[in-house]
Short mmCIF file of C-alpha atoms in Angstrom, two decimals:
data_model
loop_
_atom_site.label_atom_id
_atom_site.label_comp_id
_atom_site.label_asym_id
_atom_site.label_seq_id
_atom_site.Cartn_x
_atom_site.Cartn_y
_atom_site.Cartn_z
CA MET A 298 -24.02 -18.92 -14.39
CA PRO A 299 -22.92 -15.32 -13.74
CA THR A 300 -20.88 -12.90 -15.80
CA LEU A 301 -17.63 -11.83 -14.16
CA ILE A 302 -16.24 -8.33 -14.72
CA LEU A 303 -12.52 -8.33 -14.00
CA VAL A 304 -11.01 -4.89 -13.39
CA ARG A 305 -7.30 -4.40 -13.01
CA HIS A 306 -6.47 -1.71 -10.46
CA GLY A 307 -5.73 1.78 -11.76
CA ARG A 308 -2.20 2.89 -12.46
CA SER A 309 -0.12 2.85 -9.29
CA THR A 310 2.94 4.63 -7.99
CA ALA A 311 4.86 1.38 -8.48
CA ASN A 312 3.79 1.17 -12.14
CA THR A 313 5.21 4.59 -12.90
CA SER A 314 8.38 3.93 -10.87
CA GLY A 315 9.11 0.69 -12.71
CA LEU A 316 8.86 -1.38 -9.55
CA LEU A 317 7.45 -4.87 -9.08
CA ALA A 318 5.14 -3.97 -6.21
CA GLY A 319 3.88 -7.43 -5.36
CA ARG A 320 2.38 -7.38 -1.89
CA THR A 321 4.43 -4.42 -0.68
CA PRO A 322 2.13 -2.35 1.55
CA GLY A 323 1.36 1.30 0.90
CA VAL A 324 1.37 1.17 -2.91
CA ALA A 325 -1.38 3.62 -3.88
CA LEU A 326 -2.92 4.84 -7.11
CA ASP A 327 -1.04 7.70 -8.73
CA GLU A 328 -2.86 10.78 -10.07
CA ARG A 329 -3.75 9.08 -13.33
CA GLY A 330 -4.82 5.92 -11.55
CA ALA A 331 -7.16 7.92 -9.32
CA ALA A 332 -8.69 9.50 -12.43
CA GLN A 333 -9.12 6.06 -13.98
CA ALA A 334 -10.90 4.86 -10.85
CA ALA A 335 -13.12 7.94 -10.83
CA ALA A 336 -14.19 7.19 -14.41
CA LEU A 337 -15.03 3.56 -13.67
CA PRO A 338 -18.61 4.13 -12.38
CA GLY A 339 -19.56 5.85 -15.65
CA ARG A 340 -17.99 3.12 -17.76
CA LEU A 341 -19.97 0.46 -15.88
CA ASP A 342 -23.17 2.46 -15.52
CA ALA A 343 -25.25 0.10 -17.70
CA LEU A 344 -24.33 -2.98 -15.68
CA PRO A 345 -26.47 -4.18 -12.73
CA ILE A 346 -23.52 -5.22 -10.57
CA ALA A 347 -24.65 -7.61 -7.86
CA GLU A 348 -21.42 -7.91 -5.83
CA VAL A 349 -17.97 -6.33 -5.70
CA VAL A 350 -14.95 -8.41 -4.69
CA ALA A 351 -11.45 -6.97 -4.39
CA SER A 352 -7.90 -7.86 -3.56
CA PRO A 353 -6.91 -6.65 -0.09
CA LEU A 354 -4.12 -4.47 -1.48
CA GLN A 355 -4.53 -0.70 -1.26
CA ARG A 356 -4.45 -0.01 -5.02
CA CYS A 357 -7.41 -2.33 -5.63
CA GLN A 358 -9.41 -1.02 -2.68
CA GLU A 359 -8.84 2.54 -3.94
CA THR A 360 -9.93 1.55 -7.46
CA VAL A 361 -13.36 0.28 -6.38
CA ARG A 362 -14.05 3.11 -3.91
CA PRO A 363 -15.65 5.50 -6.48
CA LEU A 364 -17.87 2.67 -7.72
CA LEU A 365 -19.03 1.91 -4.19
CA ASP A 366 -19.64 5.61 -3.54
CA ALA A 367 -21.77 5.79 -6.69
CA ARG A 368 -23.77 2.70 -5.67
CA PRO A 369 -24.49 2.94 -1.95
CA GLY A 370 -26.18 -0.46 -1.95
CA LEU A 371 -22.91 -2.21 -2.74
CA ARG A 372 -20.09 -3.09 -0.38
CA VAL A 373 -16.72 -4.61 -1.08
CA HIS A 374 -15.88 -8.21 -0.20
CA THR A 375 -12.14 -8.58 0.30
CA ASP A 376 -10.74 -11.90 -0.88
CA GLU A 377 -7.05 -12.68 -0.41
CA ARG A 378 -7.21 -15.38 -3.08
CA ILE A 379 -7.36 -12.72 -5.80
CA GLY A 380 -4.53 -10.76 -4.19
CA GLU A 381 -1.31 -10.15 -6.08
CA CYS A 382 1.13 -12.95 -6.75
CA ASP A 383 3.58 -13.33 -3.89
CA TYR A 384 6.80 -12.39 -5.66
CA GLY A 385 8.78 -12.98 -2.48
CA ASP A 386 12.32 -11.59 -2.67
CA TRP A 387 11.50 -9.90 -5.98
CA SER A 388 8.90 -7.64 -4.37
CA GLY A 389 9.77 -3.96 -4.43
CA ARG A 390 12.68 -4.39 -6.85
CA LYS A 391 13.18 -2.53 -10.11
CA LEU A 392 11.85 -4.45 -13.10
CA ALA A 393 14.91 -3.40 -15.09
CA GLU A 394 17.14 -5.17 -12.55
CA LEU A 395 15.00 -8.30 -12.58
CA MET A 396 15.49 -8.73 -16.32
CA ASP A 397 19.01 -10.00 -15.57
CA GLU A 398 17.78 -12.69 -13.19
CA PRO A 399 17.97 -16.23 -14.69
CA LEU A 400 14.45 -16.91 -13.35
CA MET A 401 13.02 -14.16 -15.58
CA GLU A 402 13.52 -16.32 -18.66
CA VAL A 403 11.48 -19.05 -16.98
CA VAL A 404 8.76 -16.54 -15.99
CA GLN A 405 8.51 -15.45 -19.63
CA ALA A 406 8.73 -18.78 -21.46
CA HIS A 407 7.72 -21.46 -18.94
CA PRO A 408 5.72 -19.74 -16.16
CA SER A 409 4.14 -22.99 -15.00
CA ALA A 410 7.62 -23.92 -13.70
CA ALA A 411 8.35 -20.52 -12.15
CA ALA A 412 8.46 -20.15 -8.37
CA PHE A 413 9.62 -16.88 -6.85
CA PRO A 414 12.31 -17.09 -4.15
CA GLY A 415 10.65 -16.59 -0.80
CA GLY A 416 7.25 -16.37 -2.53
CA GLU A 417 4.82 -18.57 -4.42
CA SER A 418 4.72 -20.31 -7.79
CA MET A 419 2.74 -18.92 -10.69
CA ARG A 420 0.93 -22.24 -10.83
CA ALA A 421 -0.26 -21.80 -7.24
CA MET A 422 -1.29 -18.22 -8.03
CA GLN A 423 -3.55 -19.35 -10.86
CA THR A 424 -5.04 -22.21 -8.85
CA ARG A 425 -6.11 -20.05 -5.90
CA ALA A 426 -7.56 -17.34 -8.15
CA ALA A 427 -9.52 -19.83 -10.27
CA GLU A 428 -10.87 -21.51 -7.14
CA ALA A 429 -12.00 -18.13 -5.84
CA VAL A 430 -13.86 -17.38 -9.08
CA ARG A 431 -15.63 -20.73 -9.07
CA GLU A 432 -16.74 -20.26 -5.48
CA TRP A 433 -17.93 -16.73 -6.15
CA ASN A 434 -19.77 -17.89 -9.29
CA ALA A 435 -21.75 -20.34 -7.16
CA ARG A 436 -22.38 -17.78 -4.43
CA VAL A 437 -23.52 -15.04 -6.82
CA GLU A 438 -25.80 -17.42 -8.71
CA ARG A 439 -27.32 -18.65 -5.45
CA ASP A 440 -27.93 -15.14 -4.10
CA HIS A 441 -28.69 -13.17 -7.29
CA GLY A 442 -29.63 -15.62 -10.03
CA ALA A 443 -27.94 -17.22 -13.02
CA ASP A 444 -27.89 -14.01 -15.09
CA ALA A 445 -26.20 -11.89 -12.41
CA VAL A 446 -23.13 -9.73 -13.07
CA TYR A 447 -20.43 -9.24 -10.46
CA LEU A 448 -17.07 -7.51 -10.35
CA MET A 449 -13.62 -8.46 -9.14
CA CYS A 450 -10.80 -5.92 -8.86
CA SER A 451 -7.44 -7.61 -8.98
CA HIS A 452 -3.95 -7.53 -10.53
CA GLY A 453 -2.41 -8.03 -13.94
CA ASP A 454 -0.96 -11.52 -13.53
CA ILE A 455 -4.07 -12.73 -11.67
CA ILE A 456 -6.39 -11.51 -14.44
CA LYS A 457 -4.18 -12.93 -17.19
CA SER A 458 -4.16 -16.31 -15.44
CA LEU A 459 -7.97 -16.26 -15.15
CA VAL A 460 -8.32 -15.44 -18.83
CA ALA A 461 -6.01 -18.35 -19.67
CA ASP A 462 -8.10 -20.61 -17.43
CA ALA A 463 -11.32 -19.49 -19.14
CA LEU A 464 -9.88 -20.08 -22.61
CA GLY A 465 -8.41 -23.47 -21.71
CA LEU A 466 -4.89 -22.15 -22.35
CA HIS A 467 -1.90 -23.68 -20.65
CA LEU A 468 -0.36 -21.30 -18.12
CA ASP A 469 2.78 -21.24 -20.25
CA LEU A 470 0.81 -19.18 -22.79
CA PHE A 471 -0.57 -16.59 -20.40
CA GLN A 472 2.23 -14.10 -21.04
CA ARG A 473 0.69 -13.54 -24.49
CA ILE A 474 -2.24 -11.79 -22.78
CA SER A 475 -2.09 -8.09 -21.86
CA VAL A 476 -4.34 -6.14 -19.48
CA GLU A 477 -3.68 -2.46 -18.83
CA PRO A 478 -4.41 -0.52 -15.63
CA CYS A 479 -8.14 -0.10 -14.97
CA SER A 480 -8.97 -2.23 -17.99
CA VAL A 481 -12.17 -4.27 -18.02
CA THR A 482 -12.21 -7.95 -18.92
CA ALA A 483 -15.50 -9.86 -18.98
CA ILE A 484 -16.02 -13.61 -18.79
CA ARG A 485 -19.48 -15.11 -19.09
CA TYR A 486 -19.61 -18.50 -17.39
CA THR A 487 -22.04 -21.24 -18.43
CA ARG A 488 -22.59 -24.80 -17.27
CA LEU A 489 -20.28 -26.24 -19.95
CA ARG A 490 -17.77 -23.50 -20.80
CA PRO A 491 -16.80 -19.87 -20.19
CA PHE A 492 -16.92 -17.22 -22.92
CA LEU A 493 -14.40 -14.37 -23.00
CA VAL A 494 -16.51 -11.40 -24.14
CA ARG A 495 -14.15 -8.49 -23.36
CA LEU A 496 -10.39 -8.42 -22.89
CA GLY A 497 -8.44 -5.51 -21.44
CA ASP A 498 -10.94 -2.88 -22.58
CA THR A 499 -9.97 0.65 -21.54
CA GLY A 500 -11.81 2.59 -24.25
CA ASP A 501 -8.45 4.27 -24.92
CA PHE A 502 -6.25 3.27 -27.83
CA ALA A 503 -3.30 5.52 -26.97
CA SER A 504 -1.21 2.58 -25.84
CA LEU A 505 -1.33 1.16 -29.39
CA ALA A 506 0.37 4.19 -30.91
CA PRO A 507 4.06 3.85 -31.90
CA ARG A 508 6.48 4.96 -29.20
CA GLU A 509 9.92 6.50 -29.37
CA GLU A 510 11.23 3.41 -27.62
CA PRO A 511 9.47 0.26 -28.87
CA PRO A 512 8.12 -1.97 -26.09
CA ALA A 513 10.25 -4.93 -25.13
CA GLY A 514 9.36 -8.34 -26.52
CA ASP A 515 8.92 -9.81 -23.05
CA ALA A 516 5.80 -9.48 -20.91
CA THR A 517 5.92 -7.09 -17.95
CA VAL A 518 5.71 -9.11 -14.78
CA GLY A 519 2.74 -7.92 -12.78
CA GLY A 520 1.37 -5.94 -15.77
CA GLY A 521 2.57 -2.76 -17.42
CA ALA A 522 1.78 0.88 -16.68
CA GLY A 523 -0.41 1.36 -19.77
CA ALA A 524 -0.30 4.33 -22.11
CA PRO A 525 2.36 6.94 -21.26
#
């Protein structure tokens, strides 16, 4: 079965503003995010990518554009099932404000029970994304062979949930996984089990350096902004 390259979108204007973007339209890559996207073709140069699939949201479409420009034979397939979690009434709000919401404790410690007001549950988010991957695995293998490599550009919580699915982890453990903007995660699928072969690889270790303000103990909903 194929190898899936999961790319989180580059850093966005919402990331740097501390907003939970969700499905809010018009959220673009910021200057650093655009540079991250521009570097992506070089980082993936050795890979014979058979297909590119992306979330419909602008920040993901912008992230894959340089890759498509560098490989004229590729086109993007937009799949809503790997779109961002529907955070409902939380969308567009400051993450700092959301920390005081009682639901945030559930999102952090028991995400399989978390459902966003006016939006979807995290359980439903994982289910639709995992179903999309399984369907694309079959399609890519049929069209390009069992050893094919394909790419999906999606969002932090989506990618974390797919990693948890691949590792057989309960969704309640997925907040222990971290994927930075424009990071590359690779999962090699086989008939009996998936293998996680890369996780959140950016080639940049700056985010591991000590900071003046230590990072909070809780996971950033939607994924953090990466290195400062």
